PDB file of C-alpha atoms in Angstrom:
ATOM      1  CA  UNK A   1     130.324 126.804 -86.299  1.00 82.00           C
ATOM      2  CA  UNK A   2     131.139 123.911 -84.455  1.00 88.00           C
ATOM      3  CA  UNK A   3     130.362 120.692 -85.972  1.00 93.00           C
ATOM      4  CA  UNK A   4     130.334 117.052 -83.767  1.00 96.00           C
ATOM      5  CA  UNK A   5     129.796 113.634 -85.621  1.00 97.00           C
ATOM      6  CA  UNK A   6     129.128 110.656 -83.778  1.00 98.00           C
ATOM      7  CA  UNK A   7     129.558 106.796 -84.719  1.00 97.00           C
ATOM      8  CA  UNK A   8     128.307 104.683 -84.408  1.00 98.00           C
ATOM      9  CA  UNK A   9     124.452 105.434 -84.163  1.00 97.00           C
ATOM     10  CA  UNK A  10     123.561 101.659 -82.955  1.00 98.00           C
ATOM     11  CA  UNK A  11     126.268  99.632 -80.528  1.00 98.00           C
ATOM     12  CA  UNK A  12     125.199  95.954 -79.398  1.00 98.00           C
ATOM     13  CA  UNK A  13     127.266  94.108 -76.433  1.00 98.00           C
ATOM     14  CA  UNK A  14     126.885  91.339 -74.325  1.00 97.00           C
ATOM     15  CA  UNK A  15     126.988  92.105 -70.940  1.00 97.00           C
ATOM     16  CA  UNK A  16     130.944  92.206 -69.310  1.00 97.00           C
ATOM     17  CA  UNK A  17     131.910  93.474 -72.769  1.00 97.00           C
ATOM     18  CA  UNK A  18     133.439  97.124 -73.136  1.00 98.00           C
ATOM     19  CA  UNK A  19     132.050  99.563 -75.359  1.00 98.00           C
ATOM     20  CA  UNK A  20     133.704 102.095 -77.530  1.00 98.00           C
ATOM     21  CA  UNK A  21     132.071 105.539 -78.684  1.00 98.00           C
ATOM     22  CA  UNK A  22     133.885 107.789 -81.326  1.00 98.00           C
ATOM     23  CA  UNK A  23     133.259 111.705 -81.665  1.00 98.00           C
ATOM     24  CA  UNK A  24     134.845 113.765 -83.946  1.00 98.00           C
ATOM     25  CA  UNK A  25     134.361 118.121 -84.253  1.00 97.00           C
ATOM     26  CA  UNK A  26     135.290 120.511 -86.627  1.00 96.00           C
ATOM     27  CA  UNK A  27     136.473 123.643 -84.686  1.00 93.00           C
ATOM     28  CA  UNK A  28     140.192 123.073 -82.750  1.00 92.00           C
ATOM     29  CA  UNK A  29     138.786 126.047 -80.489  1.00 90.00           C
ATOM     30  CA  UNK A  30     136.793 123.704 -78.607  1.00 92.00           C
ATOM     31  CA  UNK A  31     138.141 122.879 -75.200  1.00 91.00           C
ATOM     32  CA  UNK A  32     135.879 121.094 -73.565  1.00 90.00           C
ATOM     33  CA  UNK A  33     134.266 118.233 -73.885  1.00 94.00           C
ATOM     34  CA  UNK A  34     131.576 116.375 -72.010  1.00 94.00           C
ATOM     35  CA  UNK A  35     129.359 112.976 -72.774  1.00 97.00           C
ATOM     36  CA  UNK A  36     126.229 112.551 -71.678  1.00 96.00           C
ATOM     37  CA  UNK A  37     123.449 109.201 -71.265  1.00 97.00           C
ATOM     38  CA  UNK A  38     120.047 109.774 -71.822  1.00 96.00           C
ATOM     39  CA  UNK A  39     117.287 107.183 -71.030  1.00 94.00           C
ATOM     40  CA  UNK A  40     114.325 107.354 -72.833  1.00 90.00           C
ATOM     41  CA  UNK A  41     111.868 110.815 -72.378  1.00 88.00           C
ATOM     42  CA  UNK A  42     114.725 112.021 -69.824  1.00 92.00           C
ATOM     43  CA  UNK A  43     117.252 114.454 -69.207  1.00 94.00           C
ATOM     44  CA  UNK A  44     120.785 113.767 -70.161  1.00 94.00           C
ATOM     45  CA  UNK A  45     122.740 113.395 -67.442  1.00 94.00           C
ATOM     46  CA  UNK A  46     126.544 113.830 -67.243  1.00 93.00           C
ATOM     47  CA  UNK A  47     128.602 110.470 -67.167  1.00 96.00           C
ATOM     48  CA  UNK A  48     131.901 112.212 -67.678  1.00 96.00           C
ATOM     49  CA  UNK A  49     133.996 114.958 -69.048  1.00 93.00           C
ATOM     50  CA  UNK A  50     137.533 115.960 -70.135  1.00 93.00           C
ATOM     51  CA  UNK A  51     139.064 119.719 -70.531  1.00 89.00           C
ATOM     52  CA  UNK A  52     141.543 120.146 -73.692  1.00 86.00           C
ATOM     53  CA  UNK A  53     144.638 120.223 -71.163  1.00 86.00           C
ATOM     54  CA  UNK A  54     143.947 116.663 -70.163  1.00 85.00           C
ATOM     55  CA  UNK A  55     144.207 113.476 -72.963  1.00 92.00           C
ATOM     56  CA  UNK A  56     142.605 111.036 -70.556  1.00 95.00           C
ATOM     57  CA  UNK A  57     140.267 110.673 -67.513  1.00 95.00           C
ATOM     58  CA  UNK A  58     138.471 107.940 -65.926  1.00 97.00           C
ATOM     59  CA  UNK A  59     136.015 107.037 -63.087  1.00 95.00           C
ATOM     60  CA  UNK A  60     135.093 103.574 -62.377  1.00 96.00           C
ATOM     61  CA  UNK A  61     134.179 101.877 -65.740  1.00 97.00           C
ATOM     62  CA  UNK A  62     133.914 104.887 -67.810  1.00 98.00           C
ATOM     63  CA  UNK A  63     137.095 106.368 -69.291  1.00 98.00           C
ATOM     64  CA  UNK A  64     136.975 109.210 -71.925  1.00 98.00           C
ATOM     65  CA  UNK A  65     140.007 109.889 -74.799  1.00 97.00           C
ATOM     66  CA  UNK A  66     140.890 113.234 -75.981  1.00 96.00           C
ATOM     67  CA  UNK A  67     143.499 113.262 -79.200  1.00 96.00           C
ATOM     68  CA  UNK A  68     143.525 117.326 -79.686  1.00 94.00           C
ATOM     69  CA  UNK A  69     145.571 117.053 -83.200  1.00 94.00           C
ATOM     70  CA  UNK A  70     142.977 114.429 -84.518  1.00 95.00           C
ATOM     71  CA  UNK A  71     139.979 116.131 -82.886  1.00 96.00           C
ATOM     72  CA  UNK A  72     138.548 112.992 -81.851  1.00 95.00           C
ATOM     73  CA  UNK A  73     137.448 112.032 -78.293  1.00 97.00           C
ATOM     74  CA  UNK A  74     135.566 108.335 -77.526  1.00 98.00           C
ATOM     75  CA  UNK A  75     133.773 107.015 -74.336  1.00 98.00           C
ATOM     76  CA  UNK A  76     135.141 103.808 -73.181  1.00 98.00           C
ATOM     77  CA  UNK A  77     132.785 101.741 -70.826  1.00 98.00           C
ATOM     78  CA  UNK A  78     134.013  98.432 -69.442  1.00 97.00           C
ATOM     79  CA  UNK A  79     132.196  95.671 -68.001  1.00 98.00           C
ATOM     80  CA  UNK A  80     129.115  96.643 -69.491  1.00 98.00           C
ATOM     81  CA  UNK A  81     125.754  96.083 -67.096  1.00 97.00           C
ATOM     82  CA  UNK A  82     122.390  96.271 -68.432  1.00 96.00           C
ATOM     83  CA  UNK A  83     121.692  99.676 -66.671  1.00 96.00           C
ATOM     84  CA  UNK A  84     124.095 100.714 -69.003  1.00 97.00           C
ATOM     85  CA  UNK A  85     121.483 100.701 -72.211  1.00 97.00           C
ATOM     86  CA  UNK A  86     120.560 104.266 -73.452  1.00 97.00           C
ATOM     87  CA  UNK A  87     121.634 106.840 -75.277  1.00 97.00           C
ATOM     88  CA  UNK A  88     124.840 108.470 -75.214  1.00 98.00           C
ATOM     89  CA  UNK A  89     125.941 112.089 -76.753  1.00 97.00           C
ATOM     90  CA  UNK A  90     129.002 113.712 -77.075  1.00 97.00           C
ATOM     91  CA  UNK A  91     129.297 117.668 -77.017  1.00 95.00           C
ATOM     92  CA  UNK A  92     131.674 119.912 -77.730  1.00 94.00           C
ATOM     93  CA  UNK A  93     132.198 123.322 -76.169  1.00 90.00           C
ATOM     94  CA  UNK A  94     134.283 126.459 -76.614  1.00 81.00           C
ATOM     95  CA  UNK A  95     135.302 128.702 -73.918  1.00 65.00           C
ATOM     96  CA  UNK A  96     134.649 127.028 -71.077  1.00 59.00           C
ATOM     97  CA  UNK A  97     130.901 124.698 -69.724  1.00 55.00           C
ATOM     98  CA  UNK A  98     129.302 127.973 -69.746  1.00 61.00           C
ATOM     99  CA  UNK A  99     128.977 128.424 -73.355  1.00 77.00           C
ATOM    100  CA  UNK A 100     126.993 126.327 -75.562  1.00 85.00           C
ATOM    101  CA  UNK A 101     126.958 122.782 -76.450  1.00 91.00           C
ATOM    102  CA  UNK A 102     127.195 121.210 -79.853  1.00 93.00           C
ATOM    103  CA  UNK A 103     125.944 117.482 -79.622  1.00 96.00           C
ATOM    104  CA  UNK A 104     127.204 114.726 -81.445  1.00 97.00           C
ATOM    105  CA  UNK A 105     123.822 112.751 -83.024  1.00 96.00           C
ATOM    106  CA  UNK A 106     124.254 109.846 -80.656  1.00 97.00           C
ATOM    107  CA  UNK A 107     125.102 106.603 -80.303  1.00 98.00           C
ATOM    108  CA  UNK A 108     122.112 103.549 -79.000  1.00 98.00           C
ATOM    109  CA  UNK A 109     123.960 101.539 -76.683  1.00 98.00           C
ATOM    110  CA  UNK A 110     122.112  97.897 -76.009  1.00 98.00           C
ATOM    111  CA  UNK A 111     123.930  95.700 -73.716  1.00 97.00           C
ATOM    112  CA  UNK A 112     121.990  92.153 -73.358  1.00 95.00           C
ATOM    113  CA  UNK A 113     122.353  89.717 -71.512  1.00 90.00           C
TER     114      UNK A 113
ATOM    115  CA  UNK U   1     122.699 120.443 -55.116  1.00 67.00           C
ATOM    116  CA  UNK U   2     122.822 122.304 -58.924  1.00 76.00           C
ATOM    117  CA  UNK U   3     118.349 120.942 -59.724  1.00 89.00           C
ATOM    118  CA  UNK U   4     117.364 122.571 -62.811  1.00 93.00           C
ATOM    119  CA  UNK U   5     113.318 122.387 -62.154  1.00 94.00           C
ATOM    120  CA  UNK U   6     110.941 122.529 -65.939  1.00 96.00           C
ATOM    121  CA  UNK U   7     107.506 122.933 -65.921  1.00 96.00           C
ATOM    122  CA  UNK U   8     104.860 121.694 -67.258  1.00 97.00           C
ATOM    123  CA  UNK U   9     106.305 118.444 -67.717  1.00 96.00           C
ATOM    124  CA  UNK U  10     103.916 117.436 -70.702  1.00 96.00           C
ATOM    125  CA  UNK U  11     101.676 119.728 -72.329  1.00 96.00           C
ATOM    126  CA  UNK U  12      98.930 118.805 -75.580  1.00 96.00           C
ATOM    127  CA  UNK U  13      97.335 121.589 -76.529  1.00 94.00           C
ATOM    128  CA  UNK U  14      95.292 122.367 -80.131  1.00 96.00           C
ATOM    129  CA  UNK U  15      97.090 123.910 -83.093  1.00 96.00           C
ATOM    130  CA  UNK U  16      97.543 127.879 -83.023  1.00 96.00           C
ATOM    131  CA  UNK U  17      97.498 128.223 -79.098  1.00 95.00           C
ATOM    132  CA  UNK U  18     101.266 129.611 -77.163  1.00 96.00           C
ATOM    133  CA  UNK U  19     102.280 127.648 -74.546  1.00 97.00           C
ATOM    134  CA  UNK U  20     104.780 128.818 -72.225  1.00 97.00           C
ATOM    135  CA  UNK U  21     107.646 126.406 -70.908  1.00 97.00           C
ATOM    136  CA  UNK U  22     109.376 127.630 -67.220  1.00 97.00           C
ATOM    137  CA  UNK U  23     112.762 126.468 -66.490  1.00 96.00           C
ATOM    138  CA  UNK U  24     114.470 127.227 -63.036  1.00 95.00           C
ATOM    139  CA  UNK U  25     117.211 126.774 -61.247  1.00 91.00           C
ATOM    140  CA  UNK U  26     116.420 125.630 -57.658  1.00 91.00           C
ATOM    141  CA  UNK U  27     119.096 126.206 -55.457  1.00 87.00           C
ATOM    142  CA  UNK U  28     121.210 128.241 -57.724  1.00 86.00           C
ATOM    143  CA  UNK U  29     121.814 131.443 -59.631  1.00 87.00           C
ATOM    144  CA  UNK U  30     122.482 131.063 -62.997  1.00 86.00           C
ATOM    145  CA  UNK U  31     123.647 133.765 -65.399  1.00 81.00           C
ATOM    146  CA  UNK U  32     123.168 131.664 -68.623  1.00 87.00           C
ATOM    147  CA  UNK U  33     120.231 129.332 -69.762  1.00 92.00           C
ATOM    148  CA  UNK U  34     120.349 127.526 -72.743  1.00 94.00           C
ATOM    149  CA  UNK U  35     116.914 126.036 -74.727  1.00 96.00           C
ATOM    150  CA  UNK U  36     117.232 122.922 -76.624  1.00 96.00           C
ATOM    151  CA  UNK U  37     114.630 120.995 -78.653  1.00 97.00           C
ATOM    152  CA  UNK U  38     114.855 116.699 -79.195  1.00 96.00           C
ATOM    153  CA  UNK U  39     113.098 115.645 -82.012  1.00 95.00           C
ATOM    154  CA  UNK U  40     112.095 111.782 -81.550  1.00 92.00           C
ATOM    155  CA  UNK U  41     115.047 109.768 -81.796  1.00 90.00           C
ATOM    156  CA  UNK U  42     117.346 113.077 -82.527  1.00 94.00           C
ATOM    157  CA  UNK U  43     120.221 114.545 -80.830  1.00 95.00           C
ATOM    158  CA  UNK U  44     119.519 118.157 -79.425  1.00 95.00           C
ATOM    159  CA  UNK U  45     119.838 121.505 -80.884  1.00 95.00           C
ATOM    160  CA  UNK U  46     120.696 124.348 -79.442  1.00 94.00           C
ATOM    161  CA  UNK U  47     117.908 126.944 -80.422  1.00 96.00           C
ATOM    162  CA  UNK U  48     118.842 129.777 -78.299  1.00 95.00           C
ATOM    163  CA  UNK U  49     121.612 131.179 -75.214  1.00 92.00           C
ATOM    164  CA  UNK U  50     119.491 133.329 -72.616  1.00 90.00           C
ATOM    165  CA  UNK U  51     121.438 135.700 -70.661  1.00 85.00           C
ATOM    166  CA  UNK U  52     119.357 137.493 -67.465  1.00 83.00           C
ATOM    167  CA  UNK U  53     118.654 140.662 -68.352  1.00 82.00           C
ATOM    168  CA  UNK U  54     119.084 141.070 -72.076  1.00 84.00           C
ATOM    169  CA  UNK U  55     118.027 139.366 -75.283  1.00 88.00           C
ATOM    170  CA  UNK U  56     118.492 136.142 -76.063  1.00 92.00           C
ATOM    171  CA  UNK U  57     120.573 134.929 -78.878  1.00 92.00           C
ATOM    172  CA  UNK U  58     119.341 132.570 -81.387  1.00 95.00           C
ATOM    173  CA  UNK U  59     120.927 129.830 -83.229  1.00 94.00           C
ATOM    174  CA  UNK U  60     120.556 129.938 -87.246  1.00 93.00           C
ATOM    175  CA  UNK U  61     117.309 128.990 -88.660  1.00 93.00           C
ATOM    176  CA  UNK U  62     115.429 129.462 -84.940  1.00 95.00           C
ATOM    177  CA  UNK U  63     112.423 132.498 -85.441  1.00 94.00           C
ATOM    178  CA  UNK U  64     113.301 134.673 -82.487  1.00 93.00           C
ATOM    179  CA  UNK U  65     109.487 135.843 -83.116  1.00 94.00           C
ATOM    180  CA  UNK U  66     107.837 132.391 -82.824  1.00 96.00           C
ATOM    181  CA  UNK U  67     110.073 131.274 -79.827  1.00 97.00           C
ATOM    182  CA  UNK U  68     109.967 133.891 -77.270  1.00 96.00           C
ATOM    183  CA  UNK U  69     112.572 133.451 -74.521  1.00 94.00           C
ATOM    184  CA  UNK U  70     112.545 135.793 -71.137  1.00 91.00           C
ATOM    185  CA  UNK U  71     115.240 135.792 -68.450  1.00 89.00           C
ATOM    186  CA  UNK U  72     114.107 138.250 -66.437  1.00 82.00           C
ATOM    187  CA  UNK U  73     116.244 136.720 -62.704  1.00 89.00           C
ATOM    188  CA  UNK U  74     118.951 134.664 -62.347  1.00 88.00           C
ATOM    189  CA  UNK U  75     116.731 131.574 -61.560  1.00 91.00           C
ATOM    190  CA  UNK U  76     114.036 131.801 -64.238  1.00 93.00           C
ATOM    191  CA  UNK U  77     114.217 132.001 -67.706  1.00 94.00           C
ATOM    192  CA  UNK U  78     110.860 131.464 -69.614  1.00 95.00           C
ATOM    193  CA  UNK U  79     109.965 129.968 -73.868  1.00 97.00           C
ATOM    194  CA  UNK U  80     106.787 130.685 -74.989  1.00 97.00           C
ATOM    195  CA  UNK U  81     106.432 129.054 -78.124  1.00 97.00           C
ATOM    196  CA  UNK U  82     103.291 131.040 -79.764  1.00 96.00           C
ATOM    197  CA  UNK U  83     100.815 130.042 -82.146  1.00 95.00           C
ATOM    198  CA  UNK U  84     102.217 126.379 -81.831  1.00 95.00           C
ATOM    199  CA  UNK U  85     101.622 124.047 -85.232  1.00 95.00           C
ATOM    200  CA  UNK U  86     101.951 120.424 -85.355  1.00 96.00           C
ATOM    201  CA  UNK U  87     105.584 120.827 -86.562  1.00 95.00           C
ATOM    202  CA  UNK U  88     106.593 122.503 -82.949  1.00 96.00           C
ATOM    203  CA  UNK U  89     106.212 119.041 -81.449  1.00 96.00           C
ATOM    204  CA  UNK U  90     108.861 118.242 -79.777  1.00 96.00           C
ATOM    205  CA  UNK U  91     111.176 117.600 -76.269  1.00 96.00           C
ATOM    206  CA  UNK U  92     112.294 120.860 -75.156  1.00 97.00           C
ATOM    207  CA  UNK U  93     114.919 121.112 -72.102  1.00 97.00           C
ATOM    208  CA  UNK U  94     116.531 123.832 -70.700  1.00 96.00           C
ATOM    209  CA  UNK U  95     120.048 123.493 -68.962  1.00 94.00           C
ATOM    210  CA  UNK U  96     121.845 126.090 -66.412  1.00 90.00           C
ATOM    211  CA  UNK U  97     124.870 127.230 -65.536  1.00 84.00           C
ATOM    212  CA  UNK U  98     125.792 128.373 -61.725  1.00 78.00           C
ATOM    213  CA  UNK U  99     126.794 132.149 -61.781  1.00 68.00           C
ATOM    214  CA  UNK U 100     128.690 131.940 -58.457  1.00 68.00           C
ATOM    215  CA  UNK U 101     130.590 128.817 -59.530  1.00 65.00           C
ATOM    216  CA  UNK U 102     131.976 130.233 -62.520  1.00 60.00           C
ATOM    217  CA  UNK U 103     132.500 128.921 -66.562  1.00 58.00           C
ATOM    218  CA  UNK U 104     134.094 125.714 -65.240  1.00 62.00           C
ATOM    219  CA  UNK U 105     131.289 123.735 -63.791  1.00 69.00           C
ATOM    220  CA  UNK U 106     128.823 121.756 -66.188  1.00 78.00           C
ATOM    221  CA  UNK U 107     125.609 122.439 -67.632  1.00 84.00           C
ATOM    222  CA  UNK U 108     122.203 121.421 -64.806  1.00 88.00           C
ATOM    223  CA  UNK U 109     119.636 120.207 -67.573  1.00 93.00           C
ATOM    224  CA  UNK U 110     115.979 120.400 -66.639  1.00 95.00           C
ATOM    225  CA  UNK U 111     114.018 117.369 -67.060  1.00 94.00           C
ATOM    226  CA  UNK U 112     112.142 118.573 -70.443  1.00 96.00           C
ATOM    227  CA  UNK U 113     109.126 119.276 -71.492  1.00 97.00           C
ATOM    228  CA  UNK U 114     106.856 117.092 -74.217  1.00 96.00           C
ATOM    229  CA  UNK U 115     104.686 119.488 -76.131  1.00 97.00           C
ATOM    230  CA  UNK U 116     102.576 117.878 -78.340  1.00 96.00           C
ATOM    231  CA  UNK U 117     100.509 120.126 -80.614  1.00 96.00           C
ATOM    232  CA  UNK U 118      97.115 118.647 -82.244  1.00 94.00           C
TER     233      UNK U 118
END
């Protein structure tokens, strides 16, 4: 099956720095790929997403990646804002959103001030 | 639009007791449902894909027999996690997918349920 790691685990910035997320999966299958932020005892909630047929998208400060021969896909945020501290996941998907989602393990984003 | 709705929201109960976790979709049908469980400080794993109407499929390693999921209508699918042990502790959410909209829209998670087990 599909297999997503995640790096780092822990990311510090200062606030107005960017911050870079790297995922990696296994299975070349997969074809789409969304991130998600979750804050602490709630849901994860879609920040962005990119489809196989596309190698970058972007909306507002957050930009995703998507290098298909590599299999590697990263979240770029810029001018990080204190709201911005959670947790972030990658997934990976085959088929299509309506099949399942492997997670990458996540990545602790701090941004201080 | 697309509100995934979970209930109970938090739920400590005593060892050996079944506790059943609802997760619907509000103002959508949704052909798929998928059940996840967070350990603290964990990512989430997939433990099973409900489909209305027929049996759910489990991920590797999750007891179909100890983790009973229903989907009996395209807005509700239902765990029951019976005779619950300390070890079931967990965050469990549920996500949805919208039927009408088709395979290309994203997964609606549910806002998760703690279940602590004494």
């Amino acid at each position: 099956g599909e297999n997503v790691e995640q790096h780092p685990s822990t990311l510090s910035v200062q606030e107005g720095d960017s911050a870079v997320i790297k995922c990696t999966y296994s299975d070349s299958a997969s074809n789409y790929f969304p991130w998600y932020k979750q804050e602490l005892g709630k849901r994860p909630q879609l920040i962005i997403d990119i489809r196989s047929n596309v190698g970058e998208k972007k909306d507002q400060r957050i930009a995703v990646t998507l290098n298909k021969t590599a299999k590697h896909f990263s979240l770029h945020i810029t001018e990080t804002q204190p709201e911005d501290s959670a947790v972030y996941f990658c997934a990976a998907s085959i088929s299509g959103t309506a099949s399942k989602l492997t997670f990458g393990t996540g990545t602790r984003l701090q941004v201080t001030l | 639009g697309a509100v995934v709705s979970q209930h109970p929201s938090w739920v400590i109960c005593k060892s050996g007791t079944s506790v059943k976790i609802e997760c619907r979709s509000l103002d959508f049908q949704a052909t798929t449902m998928f059940w996840y469980r967070q350990f603290p400080k964990q990512s989430l794993m997939l433990m099973a894909t409900s489909n209305e109407g027929s049996k759910a499929t489990y991920e590797q390693g999750v007891e179909k027999d100890k983790f009973l999921i229903n989907h009996a209508s395209l807005t509700l699918s239902t765990l029951t996690v019976t005779s619950a042990h300390p070890e079931d502790s967990s965050f469990y959410i549920c996500s949805a997918t919208d039927r009408v909209r088709g395979s290309n829209q994203p997964q609606h998670f549910g806002d998760g349920t703690r279940l602590s087990i004494l």
